[in-house]
GROMACS .gro file of C-alpha atoms in nm:
model
  403
    1MET     CA    1 -11.763   8.105 -21.703
    2GLN     CA    2 -12.128   8.149 -21.661
    3ARG     CA    3 -12.224   8.541 -21.720
    4GLY     CA    4 -12.492   8.613 -21.444
    5PHE     CA    5 -12.313   8.307 -21.210
    6LEU     CA    6 -12.071   8.284 -20.902
    7SER     CA    7 -11.805   8.131 -21.263
    8GLN     CA    8 -11.818   8.521 -21.374
    9TYR     CA    9 -11.632   8.628 -21.103
   10PHE     CA   10 -11.458   8.330 -20.917
   11GLU     CA   11 -11.323   8.039 -21.103
   12GLY     CA   12 -11.221   7.829 -20.749
   13VAL     CA   13 -11.081   7.873 -20.338
   14ALA     CA   14 -10.903   7.696 -20.106
   15ILE     CA   15 -10.985   7.734 -19.752
   16LYS     CA   16 -10.881   7.636 -19.389
   17ARG     CA   17 -10.868   7.774 -19.099
   18LEU     CA   18 -10.551   7.884 -18.965
   19SER     CA   19 -10.338   7.724 -18.679
   20ALA     CA   20 -10.123   7.887 -18.425
   21VAL     CA   21  -9.839   7.804 -18.577
   22GLU     CA   22  -9.979   8.041 -18.924
   23VAL     CA   23 -10.049   8.304 -18.708
   24ASN     CA   24  -9.840   8.360 -18.403
   25THR     CA   25  -9.502   8.606 -18.420
   26SER     CA   26  -9.418   8.469 -18.103
   27VAL     CA   27  -9.407   8.047 -18.206
   28SER     CA   28  -9.291   8.071 -18.599
   29ASN     CA   29  -9.199   8.355 -18.824
   30GLN     CA   30  -9.304   8.217 -19.152
   31HIS     CA   31  -9.500   8.355 -19.429
   32GLU     CA   32  -9.615   8.041 -19.571
   33PHE     CA   33  -9.882   7.755 -19.617
   34ASN     CA   34  -9.728   7.421 -19.686
   35GLY     CA   35  -9.877   7.311 -20.049
   36SER     CA   36 -10.201   7.088 -20.045
   37LYS     CA   37 -10.317   6.917 -20.303
   38PRO     CA   38 -10.608   7.179 -20.306
   39LEU     CA   39 -10.362   7.506 -20.343
   40ARG     CA   40 -10.246   7.259 -20.602
   41ASN     CA   41 -10.563   7.226 -20.760
   42LEU     CA   42 -10.653   7.636 -20.704
   43PHE     CA   43 -10.284   7.700 -20.831
   44GLY     CA   44 -10.147   7.395 -21.084
   45GLU     CA   45  -9.757   7.268 -21.070
   46ASP     CA   46  -9.635   7.570 -21.255
   47ARG     CA   47  -9.436   7.864 -21.020
   48ILE     CA   48  -9.616   8.161 -20.966
   49SER     CA   49  -9.520   8.487 -20.874
   50HIS     CA   50  -9.849   8.808 -20.889
   51GLU     CA   51  -9.941   9.034 -20.722
   52ALA     CA   52 -10.195   8.968 -20.511
   53ARG     CA   53 -10.556   9.150 -20.303
   54PHE     CA   54 -10.619   9.115 -19.977
   55LEU     CA   55 -10.857   9.157 -19.751
   56TRP     CA   56 -10.930   9.194 -19.435
   57LEU     CA   57 -11.336   9.138 -19.379
   58ALA     CA   58 -11.458   9.233 -19.013
   59GLY     CA   59 -11.773   9.362 -19.013
   60GLU     CA   60 -11.897   9.719 -19.063
   61ASN     CA   61 -11.637   9.975 -19.133
   62GLU     CA   62 -11.347   9.725 -19.015
   63GLY     CA   63 -11.317   9.568 -19.303
   64PHE     CA   64 -10.976   9.649 -19.509
   65SER     CA   65 -10.766   9.592 -19.845
   66CYS     CA   66 -10.409   9.626 -19.940
   67GLU     CA   67 -10.208   9.513 -20.223
   68GLY     CA   68  -9.962   9.221 -20.103
   69HIS     CA   69  -9.722   8.955 -20.305
   70LEU     CA   70  -9.728   8.587 -20.322
   71THR     CA   71  -9.489   8.291 -20.459
   72TRP     CA   72  -9.636   8.004 -20.539
   73TYR     CA   73  -9.333   7.767 -20.631
   74ASP     CA   74  -9.069   7.416 -20.560
   75ALA     CA   75  -8.972   7.412 -20.264
   76ARG     CA   76  -8.761   7.132 -20.400
   77GLU     CA   77  -8.792   7.186 -20.763
   78ASN     CA   78  -8.501   7.067 -20.861
   79HIS     CA   79  -8.498   6.716 -20.641
   80PRO     CA   80  -8.552   6.376 -20.973
   81THR     CA   81  -8.870   6.240 -20.725
   82ARG     CA   82  -8.987   6.481 -20.418
   83THR     CA   83  -9.154   6.757 -20.457
   84GLU     CA   84  -9.226   7.024 -20.142
   85TYR     CA   85  -9.471   7.297 -20.285
   86ARG     CA   86  -9.551   7.630 -20.069
   87LEU     CA   87  -9.773   7.940 -20.099
   88TYR     CA   88  -9.520   8.278 -19.982
   89PHE     CA   89  -9.639   8.559 -19.911
   90LYS     CA   90  -9.496   8.892 -19.802
   91SER     CA   91  -9.604   9.075 -19.430
   92ASN     CA   92  -9.874   9.310 -19.433
   93ASP     CA   93 -10.130   9.471 -19.260
   94VAL     CA   94 -10.430   9.197 -19.322
   95MET     CA   95 -10.281   8.932 -19.293
   96ASP     CA   96 -10.042   9.080 -18.913
   97GLN     CA   97 -10.497   9.075 -18.781
   98ALA     CA   98 -10.497   8.693 -18.865
   99ARG     CA   99 -10.610   8.481 -18.535
  100GLU     CA  100 -10.609   8.115 -18.445
  101ALA     CA  101 -10.863   7.967 -18.629
  102ASP     CA  102 -10.989   8.266 -18.824
  103MET     CA  103 -11.112   8.133 -19.165
  104LEU     CA  104 -10.830   8.234 -19.452
  105ILE     CA  105 -11.010   8.172 -19.808
  106VAL     CA  106 -10.749   8.150 -20.142
  107ALA     CA  107 -10.952   8.237 -20.362
  108LYS     CA  108 -10.854   8.337 -20.797
  109ARG     CA  109 -11.028   8.439 -21.058
  110PRO     CA  110 -11.111   8.394 -21.410
  111ASP     CA  111 -10.849   8.679 -21.486
  112GLY     CA  112 -10.560   8.528 -21.302
  113GLU     CA  113 -10.600   8.806 -20.994
  114ILE     CA  114 -10.562   8.638 -20.633
  115TYR     CA  115 -10.841   8.701 -20.355
  116MET     CA  116 -10.619   8.596 -19.975
  117ILE     CA  117 -10.987   8.611 -19.756
  118LEU     CA  118 -10.951   8.715 -19.389
  119VAL     CA  119 -11.243   8.645 -19.179
  120PRO     CA  120 -11.321   8.662 -18.757
  121SER     CA  121 -11.403   8.263 -18.684
  122GLY     CA  122 -11.739   8.203 -18.557
  123SER     CA  123 -11.858   8.560 -18.740
  124THR     CA  124 -12.148   8.625 -18.995
  125LEU     CA  125 -11.865   8.643 -19.287
  126GLU     CA  126 -11.756   8.350 -19.227
  127SER     CA  127 -12.126   8.251 -19.240
  128GLN     CA  128 -12.187   8.445 -19.516
  129LEU     CA  129 -11.831   8.378 -19.738
  130LEU     CA  130 -11.942   7.951 -19.691
  131TRP     CA  131 -12.246   7.995 -19.880
  132LEU     CA  132 -12.096   8.175 -20.110
  133PHE     CA  133 -11.910   7.905 -20.208
  134GLY     CA  134 -12.090   7.635 -20.081
  135VAL     CA  135 -11.897   7.466 -19.788
  136ASP     CA  136 -12.015   7.287 -19.510
  137GLN     CA  137 -11.677   7.238 -19.290
  138VAL     CA  138 -11.387   7.413 -19.236
  139SER     CA  139 -11.086   7.298 -19.095
  140PHE     CA  140 -10.707   7.335 -19.100
  141ASN     CA  141 -10.644   7.222 -19.341
  142PHE     CA  142 -10.729   7.373 -19.703
  143ASN     CA  143 -11.026   7.166 -19.886
  144PHE     CA  144 -11.066   7.314 -20.193
  145GLN     CA  145 -11.455   7.345 -20.402
  146ALA     CA  146 -11.437   7.428 -20.784
  147ILE     CA  147 -11.711   7.688 -20.921
  148GLU     CA  148 -11.842   7.693 -21.246
  149ASP     CA  149 -11.783   7.288 -21.183
  150GLY     CA  150 -11.933   7.250 -20.864
  151HIS     CA  151 -12.136   7.483 -20.696
  152ASP     CA  152 -12.196   7.838 -20.916
  153PRO     CA  153 -12.532   7.952 -20.787
  154GLU     CA  154 -12.672   8.225 -21.016
  155VAL     CA  155 -12.558   8.576 -20.900
  156ASP     CA  156 -12.914   8.687 -20.704
  157PHE     CA  157 -12.985   8.882 -20.431
  158ALA     CA  158 -12.771   8.753 -20.150
  159VAL     CA  159 -12.481   8.628 -20.449
  160ARG     CA  160 -12.438   8.994 -20.507
  161TYR     CA  161 -12.502   9.208 -20.194
  162ILE     CA  162 -12.207   8.916 -20.114
  163LEU     CA  163 -11.968   9.043 -20.346
  164GLU     CA  164 -12.015   9.364 -20.297
  165GLU     CA  165 -11.901   9.287 -19.892
  166MET     CA  166 -11.562   9.248 -20.115
  167GLY     CA  167 -11.564   9.532 -20.297
  168ILE     CA  168 -11.635   9.337 -20.681
  169VAL     CA  169 -11.838   9.548 -20.906
  170ILE     CA  170 -12.123   9.342 -21.057
  171GLU     CA  171 -12.149   9.366 -21.425
  172GLU     CA  172 -12.484   9.468 -21.493
  173HIS     CA  173 -12.593   9.333 -21.902
  174ASP     CA  174 -12.947   9.493 -21.883
  175SER     CA  175 -12.760   9.832 -21.957
  176ASP     CA  176 -12.931   9.951 -22.209
  177TYR     CA  177 -13.316   9.911 -22.101
  178LEU     CA  178 -13.159  10.074 -21.762
  179GLY     CA  179 -13.067  10.405 -21.875
  180ALA     CA  180 -13.380  10.431 -22.074
  181ILE     CA  181 -13.519  10.461 -21.766
  182LEU     CA  182 -13.314  10.773 -21.601
  183GLU     CA  183 -13.361  10.953 -21.895
  184PRO     CA  184 -13.593  11.142 -21.725
  185PHE     CA  185 -13.307  11.226 -21.439
  186LEU     CA  186 -12.997  11.233 -21.585
  187ASP     CA  187 -12.975  11.655 -21.611
  188GLY     CA  188 -13.011  11.704 -21.243
  189GLY     CA  189 -12.934  11.530 -20.930
  190PHE     CA  190 -13.055  11.230 -20.736
  191PRO     CA  191 -13.469  11.263 -20.736
  192SER     CA  192 -13.616  11.137 -20.313
  193THR     CA  193 -13.563  10.794 -20.170
  194SER     CA  194 -14.021  10.776 -20.212
  195VAL     CA  195 -13.966  10.922 -20.645
  196PHE     CA  196 -13.685  10.664 -20.674
  197SER     CA  197 -13.844  10.368 -20.486
  198ASP     CA  198 -14.132  10.412 -20.630
  199LEU     CA  199 -13.993  10.424 -21.048
  200ALA     CA  200 -13.859  10.065 -20.898
  201ARG     CA  201 -14.159   9.995 -20.863
  202ARG     CA  202 -14.351  10.080 -21.131
  203THR     CA  203 -14.056   9.953 -21.392
  204ILE     CA  204 -14.064   9.632 -21.286
  205ARG     CA  205 -14.324   9.357 -21.458
  206ASP     CA  206 -14.467   9.022 -21.330
  207VAL     CA  207 -14.487   9.077 -20.940
  208SER     CA  208 -14.752   9.093 -20.691
  209PRO     CA  209 -14.722   9.266 -20.366
  210TYR     CA  210 -15.024   9.072 -20.227
  211GLU     CA  211 -15.014   8.722 -20.375
  212GLU     CA  212 -14.673   8.692 -20.349
  213PRO     CA  213 -14.525   8.993 -20.106
  214ASP     CA  214 -14.156   8.805 -20.069
  215GLN     CA  215 -14.088   8.766 -20.474
  216THR     CA  216 -14.215   9.087 -20.487
  217LEU     CA  217 -13.981   9.315 -20.230
  218LEU     CA  218 -13.668   9.155 -20.372
  219LYS     CA  219 -13.771   9.261 -20.712
  220TRP     CA  220 -13.853   9.653 -20.594
  221ILE     CA  221 -13.486   9.645 -20.437
  222GLU     CA  222 -13.327   9.446 -20.670
  223GLN     CA  223 -13.460   9.702 -20.955
  224GLU     CA  224 -13.392   9.962 -20.774
  225GLU     CA  225 -13.029   9.956 -20.643
  226LYS     CA  226 -12.953   9.825 -21.024
  227LEU     CA  227 -13.104  10.228 -21.105
  228PHE     CA  228 -12.939  10.384 -20.841
  229LYS     CA  229 -12.547  10.246 -20.917
  230ARG     CA  230 -12.686  10.378 -21.260
  231LEU     CA  231 -12.754  10.714 -21.219
  232GLU     CA  232 -12.505  10.722 -20.921
  233ARG     CA  233 -12.205  10.678 -21.192
  234HIS     CA  234 -12.322  10.940 -21.459
  235ILE     CA  235 -12.406  11.193 -21.155
  236VAL     CA  236 -12.001  11.092 -21.048
  237ALA     CA  237 -11.845  11.080 -21.365
  238LYS     CA  238 -11.953  11.430 -21.481
  239ARG     CA  239 -11.862  11.607 -21.085
  240LEU     CA  240 -11.554  11.425 -21.135
  241GLU     CA  241 -11.490  11.569 -21.495
  242THR     CA  242 -11.539  11.963 -21.392
  243GLY     CA  243 -11.213  11.832 -21.092
  244PHE     CA  244 -11.154  11.988 -20.787
  245LEU     CA  245 -11.012  12.319 -20.821
  246ASP     CA  246 -10.978  12.565 -20.568
  247ASP     CA  247 -10.835  12.928 -20.691
  248GLY     CA  248 -10.613  12.799 -20.976
  249ASN     CA  249 -10.525  12.516 -20.651
  250THR     CA  250 -10.654  12.090 -20.602
  251ASP     CA  251 -10.948  12.153 -20.312
  252VAL     CA  252 -10.859  11.786 -20.186
  253GLU     CA  253 -11.122  11.893 -19.870
  254GLY     CA  254 -11.372  11.954 -20.177
  255PHE     CA  255 -11.294  11.563 -20.316
  256ILE     CA  256 -11.310  11.482 -19.975
  257GLN     CA  257 -11.658  11.591 -19.897
  258PHE     CA  258 -11.758  11.490 -20.224
  259SER     CA  259 -11.684  11.087 -20.171
  260LEU     CA  260 -11.820  11.117 -19.787
  261SER     CA  261 -12.135  11.295 -19.997
  262VAL     CA  262 -12.197  10.931 -20.231
  263HIS     CA  263 -12.083  10.713 -19.924
  264ASN     CA  264 -12.327  10.877 -19.711
  265ARG     CA  265 -12.640  10.854 -19.940
  266ARG     CA  266 -12.616  10.536 -20.074
  267LYS     CA  267 -12.599  10.374 -19.676
  268SER     CA  268 -12.912  10.648 -19.574
  269ARG     CA  269 -13.071  10.570 -19.930
  270VAL     CA  270 -13.052  10.198 -19.913
  271GLY     CA  271 -13.265  10.170 -19.535
  272TYR     CA  272 -13.556  10.440 -19.631
  273ALA     CA  273 -13.588  10.263 -19.964
  274LEU     CA  274 -13.675   9.928 -19.790
  275GLU     CA  275 -13.914  10.138 -19.593
  276ASN     CA  276 -14.043  10.195 -19.918
  277HIS     CA  277 -14.140   9.916 -20.070
  278LEU     CA  278 -14.255   9.736 -19.725
  279GLU     CA  279 -14.519  10.011 -19.682
  280GLU     CA  280 -14.651   9.970 -20.009
  281ILE     CA  281 -14.674   9.626 -19.919
  282PHE     CA  282 -14.896   9.650 -19.594
  283LYS     CA  283 -15.059   9.857 -19.790
  284ALA     CA  284 -15.183   9.574 -20.079
  285HIS     CA  285 -15.256   9.385 -19.767
  286ASN     CA  286 -15.512   9.626 -19.600
  287LEU     CA  287 -15.283   9.624 -19.256
  288THR     CA  288 -15.295   9.994 -19.017
  289TYR     CA  289 -14.989  10.059 -18.868
  290SER     CA  290 -14.857  10.357 -18.783
  291ARG     CA  291 -14.448  10.470 -18.900
  292THR     CA  292 -14.236  10.606 -18.717
  293ALA     CA  293 -14.484  10.646 -18.444
  294VAL     CA  294 -14.302  10.835 -18.145
  295THR     CA  295 -14.309  10.613 -17.837
  296GLU     CA  296 -14.103  10.606 -17.514
  297ASN     CA  297 -13.778  10.811 -17.451
  298LYS     CA  298 -13.855  11.006 -17.773
  299SER     CA  299 -13.810  10.623 -17.932
  300LYS     CA  300 -13.961  10.563 -18.338
  301PRO     CA  301 -14.015  10.216 -18.436
  302ASP     CA  302 -14.028  10.245 -18.782
  303PHE     CA  303 -14.356  10.071 -18.814
  304LEU     CA  304 -14.621   9.995 -18.527
  305PHE     CA  305 -14.955   9.804 -18.604
  306PRO     CA  306 -15.179   9.851 -18.568
  307HIS     CA  307 -15.139  10.178 -18.442
  308ILE     CA  308 -15.018  10.500 -18.235
  309ASN     CA  309 -15.311  10.579 -18.106
  310ASN     CA  310 -15.293  10.194 -18.009
  311TYR     CA  311 -15.023  10.157 -17.829
  312ARG     CA  312 -15.094  10.432 -17.614
  313ASP     CA  313 -15.386  10.324 -17.500
  314MET     CA  314 -15.326  10.159 -17.177
  315THR     CA  315 -15.646   9.936 -17.190
  316PHE     CA  316 -15.565   9.772 -17.581
  317PRO     CA  317 -15.431   9.499 -17.489
  318GLU     CA  318 -14.999   9.435 -17.530
  319SER     CA  319 -15.126   9.074 -17.761
  320ARG     CA  320 -15.226   9.278 -17.952
  321LEU     CA  321 -14.954   9.544 -18.076
  322THR     CA  322 -14.633   9.458 -18.259
  323MET     CA  323 -14.299   9.654 -18.377
  324LEU     CA  324 -14.142   9.595 -18.649
  325GLY     CA  325 -13.816   9.742 -18.694
  326VAL     CA  326 -13.649   9.769 -19.027
  327LYS     CA  327 -13.264   9.742 -19.116
  328SER     CA  328 -13.134   9.700 -19.407
  329THR     CA  329 -12.770   9.445 -19.253
  330CYS     CA  330 -12.799   9.415 -18.903
  331LYS     CA  331 -12.414   9.422 -18.806
  332ASP     CA  332 -12.455   9.496 -18.449
  333ARG     CA  333 -12.732   9.748 -18.450
  334TRP     CA  334 -12.942   9.520 -18.448
  335ARG     CA  335 -12.916   9.524 -18.100
  336GLN     CA  336 -13.138   9.887 -18.141
  337VAL     CA  337 -13.515   9.808 -18.193
  338LEU     CA  338 -13.441   9.653 -17.860
  339ALA     CA  339 -13.500   9.977 -17.686
  340GLU     CA  340 -13.833  10.076 -17.862
  341ALA     CA  341 -14.138  10.048 -17.805
  342ASN     CA  342 -14.143   9.899 -17.392
  343ARG     CA  343 -14.500   9.724 -17.435
  344ILE     CA  344 -14.371   9.503 -17.687
  345ASN     CA  345 -14.172   9.191 -17.586
  346ASN     CA  346 -14.077   9.047 -17.800
  347LYS     CA  347 -14.026   9.276 -18.139
  348HIS     CA  348 -14.012   9.165 -18.420
  349LEU     CA  349 -13.665   9.315 -18.616
  350PHE     CA  350 -13.682   9.306 -19.074
  351THR     CA  351 -13.367   9.250 -19.266
  352LEU     CA  352 -13.233   9.163 -19.551
  353GLU     CA  353 -12.901   9.027 -19.466
  354PRO     CA  354 -12.788   8.651 -19.552
  355GLY     CA  355 -12.638   8.454 -19.297
  356ILE     CA  356 -12.572   8.618 -18.972
  357SER     CA  357 -12.442   8.391 -18.788
  358GLU     CA  358 -12.511   8.150 -18.499
  359ASN     CA  359 -12.396   8.412 -18.260
  360GLN     CA  360 -12.591   8.697 -18.340
  361THR     CA  361 -12.932   8.513 -18.389
  362ASP     CA  362 -12.907   8.295 -18.050
  363GLU     CA  363 -12.847   8.657 -17.927
  364MET     CA  364 -13.184   8.796 -18.075
  365GLN     CA  365 -13.353   8.484 -17.923
  366ALA     CA  366 -13.247   8.530 -17.649
  367ASN     CA  367 -13.422   8.933 -17.651
  368HIS     CA  368 -13.662   8.786 -17.774
  369LEU     CA  369 -13.630   8.977 -18.154
  370GLN     CA  370 -13.757   8.763 -18.396
  371LEU     CA  371 -13.604   8.760 -18.738
  372VAL     CA  372 -13.813   8.849 -19.070
  373LEU     CA  373 -13.658   8.825 -19.403
  374PRO     CA  374 -13.742   8.733 -19.783
  375LYS     CA  375 -13.838   8.318 -19.822
  376ARG     CA  376 -13.519   8.317 -20.037
  377LEU     CA  377 -13.300   8.484 -19.833
  378HIS     CA  378 -13.341   8.183 -19.563
  379ASP     CA  379 -13.107   7.950 -19.770
  380THR     CA  380 -12.837   8.170 -19.660
  381TYR     CA  381 -12.894   8.054 -19.308
  382LYS     CA  382 -12.781   7.707 -19.125
  383PRO     CA  383 -13.041   7.447 -19.112
  384ARG     CA  384 -13.122   7.501 -18.700
  385GLN     CA  385 -13.210   7.885 -18.740
  386GLN     CA  386 -13.436   7.760 -19.102
  387SER     CA  387 -13.686   7.669 -18.843
  388TRP     CA  388 -13.682   7.991 -18.655
  389LEU     CA  389 -13.641   8.257 -18.913
  390ILE     CA  390 -14.067   8.362 -19.052
  391ASP     CA  391 -14.046   8.549 -19.401
  392LEU     CA  392 -14.254   8.816 -19.493
  393SER     CA  393 -14.588   8.624 -19.564
  394SER     CA  394 -14.549   8.485 -19.247
  395PHE     CA  395 -14.532   8.844 -19.093
  396ILE     CA  396 -14.777   8.987 -19.236
  397GLN     CA  397 -15.043   8.760 -19.164
  398LEU     CA  398 -14.967   8.776 -18.804
  399ALA     CA  399 -15.055   9.129 -18.816
  400LYS     CA  400 -15.354   9.069 -19.055
  401GLU     CA  401 -15.466   8.832 -18.678
  402ARG     CA  402 -15.374   9.031 -18.416
  403GLN     CA  403 -15.516   9.355 -18.597
   0.00000   0.00000   0.00000
C-alpha cells in the first residue's frame, strides 16, 4: 500500500460483464459466480464468509448502496483432486438492478472489505471505472487487475473524483496545514463562495494562471475542495454536538433539513467555485467577457465573449462570438447549454468530469457542442475522444483571436 495512491484504497479488482443467465431470473435463479482464476487471485484458496458493500452506480442521483453477504467457497472441498470455487451472494436491491452486459466489479480493499460495484453498460461511470482500474476491455469472463504491483495511479483530481463517486472518503495528509489556513473561519459559518475561492488561490504557490492555465485551475480547485471539506467537517461536527431537540423531543425534521442544507451547499458551491477560478484566469489573459448576462428567453450563459453588448449588436459578426457554459460535472445536464445564446451555433462547455462515455461525447458533437476540460483530464478519455477535446489554454487562444 502506498499513501496517496490507489493502492491505499484497493488491493485488486476482478471485472466482467454479466451474462443473461446471471441476471435473468426467468432463465436462472442462481446467485453465484463461477470461481475462475481471476477471482481466486482476489480471494485466495480459503473459504470466506462476511458482509460486503454492494453499489449501484447509475448516474446523478440514481445510485445507491446496500449491505449484503458474500461466501467464497470450494463446492468440492472434500474431493481428493478436483476444485470448484464459487462466489455466492444473497439477493439484494443492488443486484436486482442488474441487466445483461452490465459491468460488475468485485473489488477488495486493504482492510479486507469487499465492494461489489454494478454499473450500466456504456455509461460514463463505466468509462471512469475502467480508466481508474487500468482495464481496456471487459468480457463475459472475469479479468483480474492487481493494484500495487500493477496499475497504481496517484490520487490526483481524476482519481479522487471517481473514488468519491463510490462514497470513499479520501484521507488528507496535510490536515495541520489546512487547519492553520482555516483558523479565522472556525468560529463562524461558511464564508461566501467568492471569499473561499480567493482563499484557495492565495494559499497555493507555484502556479501561473497566464503560463499554465490548465494546471493552475486544477490546483486551485483541489485546494478549495480540501479547504471546504475540512471546514465542513468542523462546522457539521459542532452542529451535531448540540443535538436536534424540539421541546425535549427528537427533532427529526430539523435533522433532515440540516442534512439537506449540507448536501445542497456541496452541490451549488462547486459550480460557483469553478466559475470564480475560470474568471480569474480570463482576467490574467486580459480577455473581455460577460458573466451570466441575459440572452434570449431569459437564459444566462456562464460566459459570453467578447461581451454581451457585442452579442446584442446584430451587426457584430456571429463568427466572433463565443459562449462557454460551465458545469463541474456534465451528467445529463449538458443539454441545458444548447438552449443558451441562440446566435451562437457552435457552443463550448467546460467541465471537470473525467472519462465521459463515448455515447455522450458523440451526442455533444452531433449537437455542435465542443467539450473543454483541463489537459490533465484528457487521459481519462479514450484516444478517439481525445482527438476532439480541447484544453483551457486552447480555448483561451480561440477567444483571444476572436476578440
